[in-house]
Amino acid sequence: QPHFAYPVQNNVVIRDFQNPNNNKSLVYTDFMNKVTCVQYSPNGNYLAAGDEKGKVRIFSYNLETREVVVKKEHSMLAGAVLSIAWTDDGQRIAAAGEGKDAFAKAVLAESGTKVGDLFGPSKNINSIDLKPKPYRLIMAGEGYEIYAFDGVPFKHFKTIQPHTNFINKIAYN
């Protein structure tokens, strides 16, 4: 049964898509900081939630029992996580947003081990996306540039100047 999720303050709200107003919703409240974004894993078994302090928590849930099981939590950035992307196999996760010296990070979802260097941007990244094999990561943000990385491990491939001064969300196929 399809669900959808969204952040509200220090919570993640998960609802039934077919009948969103029924009582089968879940408000996961176990976050210390404001949740800034959420993203389902490709198989839909996990949610990744990013917060304003740069952490990404990966968890599963059961709407029937309202049980939440935390799989992992990784420190990803020095500031807010604004966008999360998964590889198609669910083995790797990338987070982008606010930082000091790095505005994005890609890690193995299970261990948190870094899988490449996502350097290049000098300003906050608003959006990140991953293409299935051969893997390519693409991100854009306040620096008015689009950055592409080949991987894994991810290495800088290309920087593109867009035809606009603002990119809120980027998608790659």
Coordinates of C-alpha atoms in Angstrom, one line a residue:
Q1 CA 0.0 0.0 0.0
P2 CA 1.6 3.3 -1.0
H3 CA 2.5 5.9 1.6
F4 CA 3.8 9.4 1.6
A5 CA 5.9 11.3 4.1
Y6 CA 6.8 14.9 4.9
P7 CA 8.7 16.8 7.6
V8 CA 6.9 19.0 10.2
Q9 CA 9.2 20.7 12.7
N10 CA 11.0 17.9 14.7
N11 CA 8.8 15.2 13.2
V12 CA 8.2 13.0 10.1
V13 CA 4.5 12.5 9.2
I14 CA 3.8 9.3 7.3
R15 CA 0.3 8.8 5.8
D16 CA -1.6 6.3 3.7
F17 CA -1.9 7.6 0.1
Q18 CA -5.1 5.8 -0.8
N19 CA -7.0 7.1 2.3
P20 CA -4.9 10.0 3.7
N21 CA -7.6 11.0 6.2
N22 CA -7.9 7.6 7.9
N23 CA -6.4 6.9 11.3
K24 CA -3.5 4.9 9.8
S25 CA -1.0 7.7 10.0
L26 CA 2.2 7.9 12.0
V27 CA 4.0 10.9 13.4
Y28 CA 7.6 9.9 14.2
T29 CA 8.7 12.3 16.9
D30 CA 12.1 11.0 18.0
F31 CA 14.2 13.8 16.4
M32 CA 16.3 16.3 18.4
N33 CA 16.4 18.9 15.6
K34 CA 14.1 20.2 13.0
V35 CA 13.6 17.8 10.1
T36 CA 14.4 19.5 6.8
C37 CA 13.8 16.7 4.2
V38 CA 12.7 13.1 3.7
Q39 CA 13.3 10.6 0.9
Y40 CA 12.2 7.0 0.5
S41 CA 14.7 4.3 -0.4
P42 CA 14.2 2.8 -3.9
N43 CA 12.4 -0.3 -2.6
G44 CA 10.3 1.8 -0.3
N45 CA 11.4 -0.1 2.8
Y46 CA 13.2 2.8 4.4
L47 CA 13.0 6.5 4.8
A48 CA 15.9 8.8 5.2
A49 CA 15.3 12.0 7.1
G50 CA 17.7 14.9 7.1
D51 CA 17.8 17.6 9.8
E52 CA 19.0 21.1 10.3
K53 CA 22.2 20.0 12.1
G54 CA 23.4 17.8 9.2
K55 CA 22.4 14.4 10.3
V56 CA 20.5 11.8 8.2
R57 CA 18.5 9.1 10.0
I58 CA 17.5 6.0 8.1
F59 CA 14.5 4.1 9.5
S60 CA 11.7 1.7 8.7
Y61 CA 8.2 1.8 10.0
N62 CA 5.0 -0.2 10.2
L63 CA 1.8 1.9 9.9
E64 CA -0.4 -0.8 11.3
T65 CA 1.6 -1.1 14.6
R66 CA 3.0 2.4 14.5
E67 CA 6.4 1.0 15.1
V68 CA 9.6 2.7 13.9
V69 CA 13.0 1.0 13.7
V70 CA 16.1 3.1 13.3
K71 CA 18.6 1.4 11.0
K72 CA 21.4 4.0 11.0
E73 CA 22.1 7.7 11.6
H74 CA 25.0 9.5 9.9
S75 CA 26.5 12.9 10.4
M76 CA 26.6 14.2 6.8
L77 CA 27.0 18.0 6.8
A78 CA 27.9 20.9 9.0
G79 CA 24.5 22.5 8.4
A80 CA 21.0 21.7 7.3
V81 CA 20.4 18.7 4.9
L82 CA 18.2 20.1 2.1
S83 CA 18.1 17.1 -0.3
I84 CA 18.7 13.4 -0.1
A85 CA 19.2 10.8 -2.9
W86 CA 19.7 7.0 -2.9
T87 CA 21.4 4.8 -5.5
D88 CA 18.9 2.4 -7.2
D89 CA 20.2 -0.5 -5.1
G90 CA 19.7 1.3 -1.8
Q91 CA 23.3 0.7 -0.9
R92 CA 24.4 4.4 -1.0
I93 CA 22.9 7.6 0.1
A94 CA 23.9 11.2 -0.8
A95 CA 22.9 14.3 1.1
A96 CA 23.3 18.0 0.1
G97 CA 22.6 21.3 1.7
E98 CA 24.4 23.8 4.0
G99 CA 28.0 23.3 4.9
K100 CA 31.3 24.9 5.7
D101 CA 33.9 23.3 3.5
A102 CA 31.6 20.6 2.0
F103 CA 28.0 21.0 0.8
A104 CA 27.3 17.4 -0.1
K105 CA 28.4 13.9 1.0
A106 CA 27.8 10.4 -0.3
V107 CA 28.2 7.4 1.9
L108 CA 27.4 3.7 2.2
A109 CA 24.0 3.6 3.8
E110 CA 24.9 0.7 6.1
S111 CA 28.3 1.9 7.4
G112 CA 28.5 5.7 6.7
T113 CA 31.8 5.1 4.8
K114 CA 32.4 8.0 2.3
V115 CA 32.1 6.9 -1.3
G116 CA 33.9 9.7 -3.2
D117 CA 34.6 13.4 -3.0
L118 CA 31.8 15.8 -3.7
F119 CA 33.9 19.0 -3.8
G120 CA 33.4 22.0 -6.1
P121 CA 30.4 23.9 -4.8
S122 CA 31.2 27.0 -2.8
K123 CA 27.6 27.7 -1.8
N124 CA 24.6 25.8 -0.4
I125 CA 23.2 22.9 -2.5
N126 CA 19.4 22.8 -2.8
S127 CA 19.0 19.6 -4.7
I128 CA 20.9 16.3 -5.4
D129 CA 20.0 13.3 -7.6
L130 CA 21.5 10.0 -8.6
K131 CA 21.2 8.1 -11.8
P132 CA 21.3 4.3 -11.9
K133 CA 24.4 2.4 -13.2
P134 CA 26.6 3.7 -14.5
Y135 CA 26.2 5.9 -11.5
R136 CA 26.2 9.6 -11.9
L137 CA 25.4 12.2 -9.2
I138 CA 24.2 15.6 -10.1
M139 CA 23.6 18.6 -7.8
A140 CA 22.8 22.3 -8.0
G141 CA 22.2 25.2 -5.6
E142 CA 22.9 28.8 -4.7
G143 CA 26.1 28.9 -6.6
Y144 CA 24.2 29.0 -9.9
E145 CA 26.2 26.0 -11.2
I146 CA 25.3 22.3 -11.8
Y147 CA 27.9 19.8 -10.7
A148 CA 28.1 16.3 -12.1
F149 CA 30.1 13.4 -10.6
D150 CA 30.8 9.9 -12.0
G151 CA 31.1 7.0 -9.6
V152 CA 31.4 5.0 -7.5
P153 CA 33.6 6.3 -6.0
F154 CA 32.2 9.7 -7.1
K155 CA 34.7 12.0 -8.8
H156 CA 34.0 15.4 -10.4
F157 CA 33.1 15.0 -14.0
K158 CA 31.7 18.3 -15.2
T159 CA 30.5 21.8 -14.1
I160 CA 27.6 23.3 -16.1
Q161 CA 26.4 26.8 -16.2
P162 CA 22.5 26.8 -16.3
H163 CA 20.4 29.3 -18.1
T164 CA 18.9 30.6 -14.9
N165 CA 20.1 32.1 -11.6
F166 CA 18.0 29.8 -9.4
I167 CA 17.6 26.0 -9.3
N168 CA 15.4 24.7 -6.6
K169 CA 15.2 21.0 -7.6
I170 CA 17.2 19.0 -10.1
A171 CA 16.4 15.6 -11.6
Y172 CA 18.7 13.4 -13.7
N173 CA 17.9 10.4 -15.9

